[in-house]
Short mmCIF file of C-alpha atoms in Angstrom, two decimals:
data_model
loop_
_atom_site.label_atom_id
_atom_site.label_comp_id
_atom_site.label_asym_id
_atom_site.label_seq_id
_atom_site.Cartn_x
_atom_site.Cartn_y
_atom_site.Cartn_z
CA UNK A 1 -11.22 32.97 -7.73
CA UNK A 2 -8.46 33.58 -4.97
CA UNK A 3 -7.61 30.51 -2.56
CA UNK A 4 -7.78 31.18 0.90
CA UNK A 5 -7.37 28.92 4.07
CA UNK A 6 -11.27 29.23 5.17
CA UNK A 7 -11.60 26.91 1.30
CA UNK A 8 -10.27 24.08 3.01
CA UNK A 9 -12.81 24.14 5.75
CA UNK A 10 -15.76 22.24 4.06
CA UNK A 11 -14.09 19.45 2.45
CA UNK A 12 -11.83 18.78 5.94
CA UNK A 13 -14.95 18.56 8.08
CA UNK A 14 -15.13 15.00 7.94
CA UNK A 15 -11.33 14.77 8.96
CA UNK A 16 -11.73 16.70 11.62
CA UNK A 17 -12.08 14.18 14.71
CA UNK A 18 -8.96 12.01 13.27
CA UNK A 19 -6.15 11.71 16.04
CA UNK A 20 -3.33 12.65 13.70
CA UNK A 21 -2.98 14.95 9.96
CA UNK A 22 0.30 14.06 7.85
CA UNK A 23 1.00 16.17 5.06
CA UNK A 24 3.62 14.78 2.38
CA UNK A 25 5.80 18.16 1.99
CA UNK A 26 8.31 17.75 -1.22
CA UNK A 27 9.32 21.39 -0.70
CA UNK A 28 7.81 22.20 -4.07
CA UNK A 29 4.91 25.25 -4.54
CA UNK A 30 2.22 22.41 -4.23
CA UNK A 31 2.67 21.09 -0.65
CA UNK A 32 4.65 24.09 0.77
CA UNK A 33 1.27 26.23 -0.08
CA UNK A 34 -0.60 23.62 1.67
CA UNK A 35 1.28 23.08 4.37
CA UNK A 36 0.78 27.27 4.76
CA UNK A 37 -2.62 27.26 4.44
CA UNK A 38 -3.36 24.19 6.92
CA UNK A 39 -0.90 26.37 9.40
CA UNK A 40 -2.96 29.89 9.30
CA UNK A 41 -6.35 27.83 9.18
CA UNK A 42 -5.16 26.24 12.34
CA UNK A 43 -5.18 30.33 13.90
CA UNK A 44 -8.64 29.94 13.92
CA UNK A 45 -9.95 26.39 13.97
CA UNK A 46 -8.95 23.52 16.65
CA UNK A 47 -7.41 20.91 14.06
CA UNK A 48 -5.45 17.63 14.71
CA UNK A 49 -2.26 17.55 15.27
CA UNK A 50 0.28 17.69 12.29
CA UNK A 51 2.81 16.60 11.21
CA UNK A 52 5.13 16.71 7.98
CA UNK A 53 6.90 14.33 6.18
CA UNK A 54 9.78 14.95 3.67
CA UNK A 55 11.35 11.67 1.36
CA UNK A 56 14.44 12.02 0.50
CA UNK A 57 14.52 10.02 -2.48
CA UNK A 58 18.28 11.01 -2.91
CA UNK A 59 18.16 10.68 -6.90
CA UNK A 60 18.94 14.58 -7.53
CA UNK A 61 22.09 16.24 -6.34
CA UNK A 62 19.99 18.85 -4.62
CA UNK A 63 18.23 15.99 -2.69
CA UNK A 64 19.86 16.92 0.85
CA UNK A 65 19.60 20.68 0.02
CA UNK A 66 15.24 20.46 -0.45
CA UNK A 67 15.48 18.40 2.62
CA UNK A 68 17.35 21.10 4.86
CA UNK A 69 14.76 23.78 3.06
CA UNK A 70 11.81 21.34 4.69
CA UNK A 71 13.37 21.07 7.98
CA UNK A 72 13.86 25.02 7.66
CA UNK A 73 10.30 25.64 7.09
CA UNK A 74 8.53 23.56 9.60
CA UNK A 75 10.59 25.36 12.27
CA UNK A 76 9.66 28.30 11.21
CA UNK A 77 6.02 27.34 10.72
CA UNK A 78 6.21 25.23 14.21
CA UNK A 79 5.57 22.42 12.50
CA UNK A 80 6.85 18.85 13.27
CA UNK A 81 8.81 17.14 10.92
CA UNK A 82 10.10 13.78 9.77
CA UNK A 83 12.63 12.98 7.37
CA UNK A 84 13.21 9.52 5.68
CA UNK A 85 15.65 8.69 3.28
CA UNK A 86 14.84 5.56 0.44
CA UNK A 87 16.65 3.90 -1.59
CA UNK A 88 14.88 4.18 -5.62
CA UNK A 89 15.59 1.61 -8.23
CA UNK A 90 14.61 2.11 -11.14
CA UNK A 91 11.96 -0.57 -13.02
CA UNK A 92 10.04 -0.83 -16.32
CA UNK A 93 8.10 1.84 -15.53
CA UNK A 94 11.17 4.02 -15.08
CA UNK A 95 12.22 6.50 -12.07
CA UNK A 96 9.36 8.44 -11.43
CA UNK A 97 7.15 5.37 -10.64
CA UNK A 98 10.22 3.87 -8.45
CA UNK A 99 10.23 6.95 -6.56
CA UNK A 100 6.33 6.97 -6.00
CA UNK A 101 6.56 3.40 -5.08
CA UNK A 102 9.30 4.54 -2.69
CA UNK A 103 7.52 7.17 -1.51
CA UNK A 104 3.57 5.82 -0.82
CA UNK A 105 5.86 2.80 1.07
CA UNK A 106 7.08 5.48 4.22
CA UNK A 107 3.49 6.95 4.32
CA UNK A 108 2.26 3.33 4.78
CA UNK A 109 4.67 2.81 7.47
CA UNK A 110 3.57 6.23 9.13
CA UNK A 111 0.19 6.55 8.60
CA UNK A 112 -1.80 4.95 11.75
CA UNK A 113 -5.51 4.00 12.77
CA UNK A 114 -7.38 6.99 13.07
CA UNK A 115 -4.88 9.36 11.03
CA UNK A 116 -5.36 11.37 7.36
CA UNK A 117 -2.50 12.25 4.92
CA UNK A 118 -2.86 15.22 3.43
CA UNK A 119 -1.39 15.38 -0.56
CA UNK A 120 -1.54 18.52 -2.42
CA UNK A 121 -2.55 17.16 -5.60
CA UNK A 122 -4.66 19.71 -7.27
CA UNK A 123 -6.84 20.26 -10.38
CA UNK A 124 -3.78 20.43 -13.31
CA UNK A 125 -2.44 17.23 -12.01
CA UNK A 126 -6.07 15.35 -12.18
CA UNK A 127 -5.81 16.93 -15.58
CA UNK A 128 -2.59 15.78 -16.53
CA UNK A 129 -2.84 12.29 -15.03
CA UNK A 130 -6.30 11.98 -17.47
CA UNK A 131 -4.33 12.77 -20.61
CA UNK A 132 -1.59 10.29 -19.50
CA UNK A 133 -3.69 7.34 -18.83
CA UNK A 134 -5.62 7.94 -21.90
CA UNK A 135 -2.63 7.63 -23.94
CA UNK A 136 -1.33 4.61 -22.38
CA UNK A 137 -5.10 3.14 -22.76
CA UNK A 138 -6.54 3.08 -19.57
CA UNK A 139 -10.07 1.91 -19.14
CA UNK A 140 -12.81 3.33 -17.24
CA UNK A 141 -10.42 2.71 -13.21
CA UNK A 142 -7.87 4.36 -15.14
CA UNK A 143 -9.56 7.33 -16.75
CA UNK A 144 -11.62 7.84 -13.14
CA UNK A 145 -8.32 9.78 -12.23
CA UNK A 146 -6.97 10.39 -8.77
CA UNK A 147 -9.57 9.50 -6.15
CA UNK A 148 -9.84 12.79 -3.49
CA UNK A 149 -10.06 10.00 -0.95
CA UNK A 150 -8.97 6.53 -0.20
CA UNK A 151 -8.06 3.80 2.20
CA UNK A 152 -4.11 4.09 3.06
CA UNK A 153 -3.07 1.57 5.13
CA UNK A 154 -4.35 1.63 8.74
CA UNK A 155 -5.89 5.53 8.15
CA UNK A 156 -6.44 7.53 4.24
CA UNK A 157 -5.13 9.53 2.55
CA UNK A 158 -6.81 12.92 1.49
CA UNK A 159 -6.53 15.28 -1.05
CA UNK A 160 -7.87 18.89 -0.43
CA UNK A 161 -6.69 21.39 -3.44
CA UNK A 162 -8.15 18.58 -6.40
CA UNK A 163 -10.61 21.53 -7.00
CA UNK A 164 -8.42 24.55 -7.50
CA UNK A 165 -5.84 25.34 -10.36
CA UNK A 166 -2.11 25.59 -9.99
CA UNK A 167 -2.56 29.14 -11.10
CA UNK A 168 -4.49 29.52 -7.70
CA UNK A 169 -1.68 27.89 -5.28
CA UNK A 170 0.35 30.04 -7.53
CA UNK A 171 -1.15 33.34 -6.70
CA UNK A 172 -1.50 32.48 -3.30
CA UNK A 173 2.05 31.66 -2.64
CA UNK A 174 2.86 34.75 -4.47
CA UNK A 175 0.31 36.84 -2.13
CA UNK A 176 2.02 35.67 0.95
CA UNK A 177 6.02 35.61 -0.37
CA UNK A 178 6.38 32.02 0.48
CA UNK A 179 9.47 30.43 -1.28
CA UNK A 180 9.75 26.83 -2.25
CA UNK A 181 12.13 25.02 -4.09
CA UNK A 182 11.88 23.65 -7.50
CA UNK A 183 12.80 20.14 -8.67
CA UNK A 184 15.22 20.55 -11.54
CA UNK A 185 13.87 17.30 -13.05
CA UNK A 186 10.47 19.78 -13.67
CA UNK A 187 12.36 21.00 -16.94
CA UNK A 188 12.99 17.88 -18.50
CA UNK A 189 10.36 17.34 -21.37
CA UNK A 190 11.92 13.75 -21.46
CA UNK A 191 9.60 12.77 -18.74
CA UNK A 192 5.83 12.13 -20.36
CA UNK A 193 4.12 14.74 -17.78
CA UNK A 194 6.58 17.52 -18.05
CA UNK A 195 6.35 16.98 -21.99
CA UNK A 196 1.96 17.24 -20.99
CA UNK A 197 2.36 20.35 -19.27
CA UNK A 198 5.33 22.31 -20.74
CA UNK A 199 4.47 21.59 -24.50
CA UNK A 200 0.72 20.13 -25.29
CA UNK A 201 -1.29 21.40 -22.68
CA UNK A 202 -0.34 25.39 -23.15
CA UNK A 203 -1.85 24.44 -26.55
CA UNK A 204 -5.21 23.25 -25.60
CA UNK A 205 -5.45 26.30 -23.21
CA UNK A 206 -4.81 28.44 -26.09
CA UNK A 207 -8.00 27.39 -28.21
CA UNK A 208 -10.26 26.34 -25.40
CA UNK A 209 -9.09 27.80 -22.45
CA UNK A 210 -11.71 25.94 -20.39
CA UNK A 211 -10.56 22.62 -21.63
CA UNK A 212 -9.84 21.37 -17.62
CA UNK A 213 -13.49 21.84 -16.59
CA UNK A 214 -14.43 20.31 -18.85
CA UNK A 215 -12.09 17.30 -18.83
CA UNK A 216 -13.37 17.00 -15.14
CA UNK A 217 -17.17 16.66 -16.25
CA UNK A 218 -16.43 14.19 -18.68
CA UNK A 219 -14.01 12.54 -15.38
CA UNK A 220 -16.88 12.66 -13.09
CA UNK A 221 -19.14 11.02 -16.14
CA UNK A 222 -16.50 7.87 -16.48
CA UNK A 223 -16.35 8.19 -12.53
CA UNK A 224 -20.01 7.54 -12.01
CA UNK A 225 -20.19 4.45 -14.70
CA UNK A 226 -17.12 2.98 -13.27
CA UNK A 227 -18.98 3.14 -10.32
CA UNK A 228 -22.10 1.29 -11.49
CA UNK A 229 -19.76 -1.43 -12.82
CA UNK A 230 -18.10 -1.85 -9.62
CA UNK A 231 -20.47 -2.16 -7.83
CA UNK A 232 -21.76 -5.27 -10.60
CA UNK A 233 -18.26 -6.42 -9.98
CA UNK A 234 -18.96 -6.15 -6.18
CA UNK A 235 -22.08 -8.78 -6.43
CA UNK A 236 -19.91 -11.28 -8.12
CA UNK A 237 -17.18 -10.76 -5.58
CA UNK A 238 -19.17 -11.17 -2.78
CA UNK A 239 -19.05 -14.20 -1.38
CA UNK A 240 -15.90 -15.51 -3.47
CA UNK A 241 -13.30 -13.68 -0.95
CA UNK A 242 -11.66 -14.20 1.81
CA UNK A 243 -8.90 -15.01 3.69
CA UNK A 244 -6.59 -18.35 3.67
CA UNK A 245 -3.56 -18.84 6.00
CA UNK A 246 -3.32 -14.62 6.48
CA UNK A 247 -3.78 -14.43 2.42
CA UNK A 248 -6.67 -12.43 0.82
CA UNK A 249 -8.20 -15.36 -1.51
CA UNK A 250 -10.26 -14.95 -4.80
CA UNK A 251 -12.60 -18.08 -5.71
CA UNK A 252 -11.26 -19.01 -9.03
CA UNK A 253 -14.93 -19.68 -9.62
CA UNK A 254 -15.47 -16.00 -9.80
CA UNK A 255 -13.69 -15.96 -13.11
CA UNK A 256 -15.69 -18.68 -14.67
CA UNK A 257 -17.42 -18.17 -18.04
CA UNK A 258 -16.40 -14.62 -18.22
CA UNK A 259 -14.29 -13.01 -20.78
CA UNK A 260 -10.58 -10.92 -20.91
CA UNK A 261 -11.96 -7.66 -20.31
CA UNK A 262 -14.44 -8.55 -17.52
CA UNK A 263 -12.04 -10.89 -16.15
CA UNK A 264 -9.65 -7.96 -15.96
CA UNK A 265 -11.80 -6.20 -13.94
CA UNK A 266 -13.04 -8.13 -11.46
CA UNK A 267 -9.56 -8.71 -10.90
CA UNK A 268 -9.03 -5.29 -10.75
CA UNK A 269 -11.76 -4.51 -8.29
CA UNK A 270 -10.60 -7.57 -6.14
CA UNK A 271 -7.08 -5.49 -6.00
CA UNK A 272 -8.78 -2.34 -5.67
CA UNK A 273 -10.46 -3.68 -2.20
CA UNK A 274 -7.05 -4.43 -1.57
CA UNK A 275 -5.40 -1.40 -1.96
CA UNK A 276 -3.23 -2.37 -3.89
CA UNK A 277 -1.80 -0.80 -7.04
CA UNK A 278 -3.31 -2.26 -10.44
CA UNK A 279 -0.41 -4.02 -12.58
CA UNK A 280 -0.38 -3.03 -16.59
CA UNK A 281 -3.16 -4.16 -18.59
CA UNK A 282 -0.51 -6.64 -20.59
CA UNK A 283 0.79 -7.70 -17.33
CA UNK A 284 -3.24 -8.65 -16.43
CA UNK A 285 -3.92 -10.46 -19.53
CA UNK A 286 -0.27 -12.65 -19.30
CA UNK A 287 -1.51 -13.57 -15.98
CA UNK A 288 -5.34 -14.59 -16.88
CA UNK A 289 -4.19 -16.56 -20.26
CA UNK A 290 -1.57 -18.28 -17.82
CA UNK A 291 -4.62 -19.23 -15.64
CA UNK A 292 -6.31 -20.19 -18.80
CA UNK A 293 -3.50 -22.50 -19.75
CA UNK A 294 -2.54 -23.61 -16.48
CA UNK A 295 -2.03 -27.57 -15.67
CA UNK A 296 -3.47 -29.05 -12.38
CA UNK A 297 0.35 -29.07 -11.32
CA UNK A 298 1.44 -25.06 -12.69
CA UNK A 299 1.11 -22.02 -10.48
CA UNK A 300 1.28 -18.75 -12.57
CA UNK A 301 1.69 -15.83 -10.21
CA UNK A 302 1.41 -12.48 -11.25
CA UNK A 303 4.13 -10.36 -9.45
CA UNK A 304 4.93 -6.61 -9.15
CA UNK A 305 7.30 -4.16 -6.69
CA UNK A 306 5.17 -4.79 -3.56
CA UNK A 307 2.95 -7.52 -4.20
CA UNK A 308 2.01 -11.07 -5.48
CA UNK A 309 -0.53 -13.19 -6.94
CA UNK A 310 -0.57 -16.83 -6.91
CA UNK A 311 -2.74 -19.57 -7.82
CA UNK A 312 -3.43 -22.75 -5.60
CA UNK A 313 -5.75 -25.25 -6.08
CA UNK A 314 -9.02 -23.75 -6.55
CA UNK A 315 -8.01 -20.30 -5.35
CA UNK A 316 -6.11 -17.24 -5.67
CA UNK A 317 -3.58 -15.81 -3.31
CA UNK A 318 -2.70 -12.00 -3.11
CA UNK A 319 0.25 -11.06 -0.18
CA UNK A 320 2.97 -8.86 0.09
CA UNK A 321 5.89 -9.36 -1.16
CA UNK A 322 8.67 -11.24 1.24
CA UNK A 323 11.54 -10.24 2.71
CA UNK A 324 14.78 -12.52 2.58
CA UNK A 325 14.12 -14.52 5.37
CA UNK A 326 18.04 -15.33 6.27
CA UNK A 327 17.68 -12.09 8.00
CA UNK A 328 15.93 -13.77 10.90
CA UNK A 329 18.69 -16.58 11.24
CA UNK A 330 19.48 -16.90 14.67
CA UNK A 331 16.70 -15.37 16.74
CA UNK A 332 15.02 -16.25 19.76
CA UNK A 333 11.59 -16.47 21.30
CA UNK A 334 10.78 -15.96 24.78
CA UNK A 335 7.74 -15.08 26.89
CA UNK A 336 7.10 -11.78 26.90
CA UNK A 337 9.18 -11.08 24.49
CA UNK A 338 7.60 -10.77 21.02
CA UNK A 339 9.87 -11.34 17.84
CA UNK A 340 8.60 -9.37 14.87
CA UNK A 341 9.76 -10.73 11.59
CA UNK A 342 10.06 -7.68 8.74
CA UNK A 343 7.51 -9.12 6.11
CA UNK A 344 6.11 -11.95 7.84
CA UNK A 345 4.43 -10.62 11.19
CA UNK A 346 5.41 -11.08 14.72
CA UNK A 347 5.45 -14.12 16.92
CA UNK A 348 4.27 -14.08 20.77
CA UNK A 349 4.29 -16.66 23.28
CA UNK A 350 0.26 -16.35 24.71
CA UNK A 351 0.63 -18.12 28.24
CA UNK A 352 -2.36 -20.57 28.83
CA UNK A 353 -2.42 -23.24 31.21
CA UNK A 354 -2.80 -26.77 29.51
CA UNK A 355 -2.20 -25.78 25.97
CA UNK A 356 0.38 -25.22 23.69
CA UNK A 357 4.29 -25.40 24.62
CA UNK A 358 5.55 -26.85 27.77
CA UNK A 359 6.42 -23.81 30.08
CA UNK A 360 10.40 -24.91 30.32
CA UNK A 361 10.61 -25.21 26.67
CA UNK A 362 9.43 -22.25 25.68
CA UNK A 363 12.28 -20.41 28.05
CA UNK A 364 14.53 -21.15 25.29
CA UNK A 365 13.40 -21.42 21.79
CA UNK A 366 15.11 -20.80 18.68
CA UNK A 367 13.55 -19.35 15.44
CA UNK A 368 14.19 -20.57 12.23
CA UNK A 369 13.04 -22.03 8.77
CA UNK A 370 13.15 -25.11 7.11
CA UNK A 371 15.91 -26.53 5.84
CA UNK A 372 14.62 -29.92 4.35
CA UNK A 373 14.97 -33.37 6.25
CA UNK A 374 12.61 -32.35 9.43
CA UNK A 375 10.39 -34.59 10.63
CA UNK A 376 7.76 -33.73 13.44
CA UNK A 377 4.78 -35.88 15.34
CA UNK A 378 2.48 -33.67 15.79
CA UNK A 379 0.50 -34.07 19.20
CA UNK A 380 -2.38 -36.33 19.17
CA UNK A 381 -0.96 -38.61 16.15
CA UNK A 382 0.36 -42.17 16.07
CA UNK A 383 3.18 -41.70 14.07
CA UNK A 384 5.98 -38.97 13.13
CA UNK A 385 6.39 -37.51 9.50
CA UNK A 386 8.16 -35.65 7.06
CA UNK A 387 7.82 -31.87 7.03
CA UNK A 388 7.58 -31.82 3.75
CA UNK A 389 4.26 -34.45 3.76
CA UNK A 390 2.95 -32.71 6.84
CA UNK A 391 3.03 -29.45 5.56
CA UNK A 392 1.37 -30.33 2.26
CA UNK A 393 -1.33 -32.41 4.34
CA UNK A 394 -2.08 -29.43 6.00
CA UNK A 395 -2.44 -27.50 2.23
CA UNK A 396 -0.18 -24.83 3.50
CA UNK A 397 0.79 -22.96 -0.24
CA UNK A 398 4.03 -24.10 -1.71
CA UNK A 399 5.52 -20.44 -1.29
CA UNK A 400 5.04 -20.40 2.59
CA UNK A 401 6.52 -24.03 3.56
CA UNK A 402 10.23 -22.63 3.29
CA UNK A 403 8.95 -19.60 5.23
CA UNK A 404 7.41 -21.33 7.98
CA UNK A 405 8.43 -20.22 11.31
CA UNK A 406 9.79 -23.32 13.07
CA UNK A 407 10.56 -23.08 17.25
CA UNK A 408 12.96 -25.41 18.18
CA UNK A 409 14.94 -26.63 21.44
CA UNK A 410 18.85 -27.15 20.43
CA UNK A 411 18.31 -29.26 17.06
CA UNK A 412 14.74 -30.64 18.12
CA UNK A 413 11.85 -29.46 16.20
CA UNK A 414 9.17 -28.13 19.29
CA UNK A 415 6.68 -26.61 17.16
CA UNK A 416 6.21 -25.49 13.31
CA UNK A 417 4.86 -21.57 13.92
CA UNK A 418 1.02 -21.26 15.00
CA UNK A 419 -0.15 -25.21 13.40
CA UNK A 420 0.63 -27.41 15.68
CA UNK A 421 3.29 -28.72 18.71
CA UNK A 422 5.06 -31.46 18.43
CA UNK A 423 4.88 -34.57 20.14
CA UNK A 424 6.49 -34.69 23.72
CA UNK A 425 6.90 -30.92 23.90
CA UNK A 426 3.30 -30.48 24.72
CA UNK A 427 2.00 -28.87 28.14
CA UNK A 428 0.07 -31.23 29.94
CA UNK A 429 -3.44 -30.61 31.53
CA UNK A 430 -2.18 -29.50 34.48
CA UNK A 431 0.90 -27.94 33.55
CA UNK A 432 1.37 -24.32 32.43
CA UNK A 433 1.94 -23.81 28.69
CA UNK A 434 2.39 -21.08 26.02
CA UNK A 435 0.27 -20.99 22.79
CA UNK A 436 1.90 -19.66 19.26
CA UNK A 437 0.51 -16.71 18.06
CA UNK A 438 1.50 -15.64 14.70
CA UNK A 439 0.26 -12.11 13.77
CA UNK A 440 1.15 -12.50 9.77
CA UNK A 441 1.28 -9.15 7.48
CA UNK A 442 -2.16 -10.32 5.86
CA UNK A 443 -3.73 -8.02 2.70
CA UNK A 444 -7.14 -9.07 4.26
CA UNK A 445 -9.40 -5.71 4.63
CA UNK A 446 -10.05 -5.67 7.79
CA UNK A 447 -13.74 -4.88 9.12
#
């Protein structure tokens, strides 16, 4: 069966009404025949606004030369385009997961309220992604395969060609003379999925040539009981979420009386909600024997490229991954003037007669973090304190108390971010004041 744009029409309805499509265009056959066929559909149909974006993940020498191609082709196609550039390291999992990692972090930043990135993931790659979590021994999540939709960031992400073959995008691309480029790393049977698709998979084809379809039924079959078990897991979660100081939070109570695998999963799900990429299954099972093990006094923490988990107390704590924070030395706060702080939110000074900083304070405060020896009476009590004892009075978690935002007036401590002012800095009833308002990067879902 040929692929034509008019394909695309049913499964984009629901898009639609979105204020913004992004399309992820590598410049390979996959996206460039996507991007085409989103370009004549729009002839006929009144579609959102588009708009492409190229990485440049600058690990190939032809890097620059797929990125001029892009910018090439959206002017032809009167298409806008943006180009970003990353910076890939390379982790245990290798390049190719660095890269994603690289990559899914610009569409986050992109991606708004109300918008829909388009992939061009298609049928072979749901394919090859099953035979490549089945080796590594994925469970039921795993073995699901690529979702066609999901939550991505403030918008989703969407993926229109999961039910045609690359054969299809092939022909089609061949039908209408488009040109792409091809990533020389394709040829390298080093990598696991080029060693899937150039040298196992052309053997299964051989004897069963139907082998994807069905691969897909018995997909939609682990689909629809990893379904049913989430939504088991969902019961249990309910209720033991939430949110502490910005932090998504997980009951530790949740976890009680249940064993390794289901354990697993309900900390999977509790991710999943998240969305946030699952760690290994090892990595999972270090982290719940820690909690098994753990003293009164021990936090085990379960850390990857973009996020963290921590235990406190009687909780858990899942938030993203900070920033170094001596990159905010020497800011300033003012009225009107919000100071956003990469990895930890922005600060604003909310004016409010009565409450919260004295008005000719707050015309000159200085940002910074704790450096050990403060001390701070906050308004309302008898006597001053330590930081340190305030700040553990208050249970904020260990890993924030360095990372507090503290406001202060030459070397006096005025107030200790959104928690409280301190004493003799305070606007009086009459007087007019400025509240803290911390707007922190929180994982919380929001409604």
């Amino acid at each position: 069966m040929s692929l034509n744009p008019e394909d695309l029409l049913e499964p984009l309805q629901p898009f639609r009404e979105r204020r913004r499509w992004l399309l992820g265009l590598s410049g390979g056959l996959d996206s460039v025949v996507l991007l085409h066929l989103l370009c004549e559909l729009r002839k006929q149909e009144n579609l959102p606004p588009l708009l492409a974006v190229h990485v440049n993940h600058r690990i190939s020498d032809n890097a620059n030369t797929w990125s001029k191609y892009c910018q090439r082709l959206c002017k032809k196609l009167d298409v806008e385009l943006e180009v970003r550039s990353v910076e890939v390291v390379p982790g245990k999992r290798g390049p190719e997961a660095a890269a994603r990692d690289a990559r899914y972090q610009i569409f986050e930043e992109l991606v708004q309220e109300n918008e829909t990135l388009l992939l061009a993931h298609h049928l072979d790659d749901q394919v090859e992604t099953f035979f490549l979590r089945l080796l590594r021994g994925a469970g039921t999540q795993g073995l699901s395969g690529m979702p066609a939709q999901r939550r991505l960031a403030q918008g989703e992400l969407f993926r229109p060609l999961l039910g045609f073959q690359r054969e299809q995008l092939q022909e089609y691309a061949t039908g209408h003379k488009l040109q792409w480029v091809e990533d020389d790393s394709n040829a390298n049977t080093q990598l696991n999925r080029n060693y899937l698709r150039r040298q196992v998979l052309p053997l299964l084809e051989q004897r069963w040539p139907g082998y994807r379809r069905s691969v897909m039924r018995g997909v939609d079959a682990i689909r629809e009981a990893e379904s049913q078990l989430r939504e088991q897991q969902g019961d249990r979660l309910r209720g033991a979420t939430g949110e502490d100081f910005g932090e998504a939070t997980l009951q530790l109570s949740a976890l009680h009386e249940l064993g390794v695998e289901d354990s697993s999963r309900l900390l999977r799900s509790w991710l999943k909600q998240l969305d946030l990429p699952n760690p290994g299954r090892d990595q999972l099972r270090e982290f719940l024997q820690q909690l098994a093990q753990a003293g009164p006094g021990s936090r085990p923490k379960l850390q990857t490229a973009s996020y963290v988990v921590r235990r406190y107390r009687d909780k858990l704590y899942a938030s993203r991954s900070f920033v170094n924070e001596a990159l905010l030395v020497g800011q300033s706060l003012k009225p009107g003037q919000g100071l956003t702080m990469p990895g930890l939110g922005r600060l604003d000074l909310i004016p409010e007669r009565g409450a919260g900083i004295r008005a000719d304070c707050a015309l000159a405060l200085g940002v910074g973090f704790r450096d050990g020896g403060e001390r701070c009476q906050p308004v309302g009590r008898e006597h001053g304190q330590s930081l340190k004892k305030l700040l553990q009075e208050y249970r904020v978690p260990p890993w924030w108390r360095d990372r507090l935002p503290l406001l202060v007036v030459g070397d006096e401590l005025v107030a200790v971010a959104d928690l409280w002012v301190c004493e003799g800095f305070q606007a009086a009833a009459d007087e007019e004041g400025y509240k803290v308002r911390w707007q922190r990067n929180s994982l919380v879902p929001s409604d």
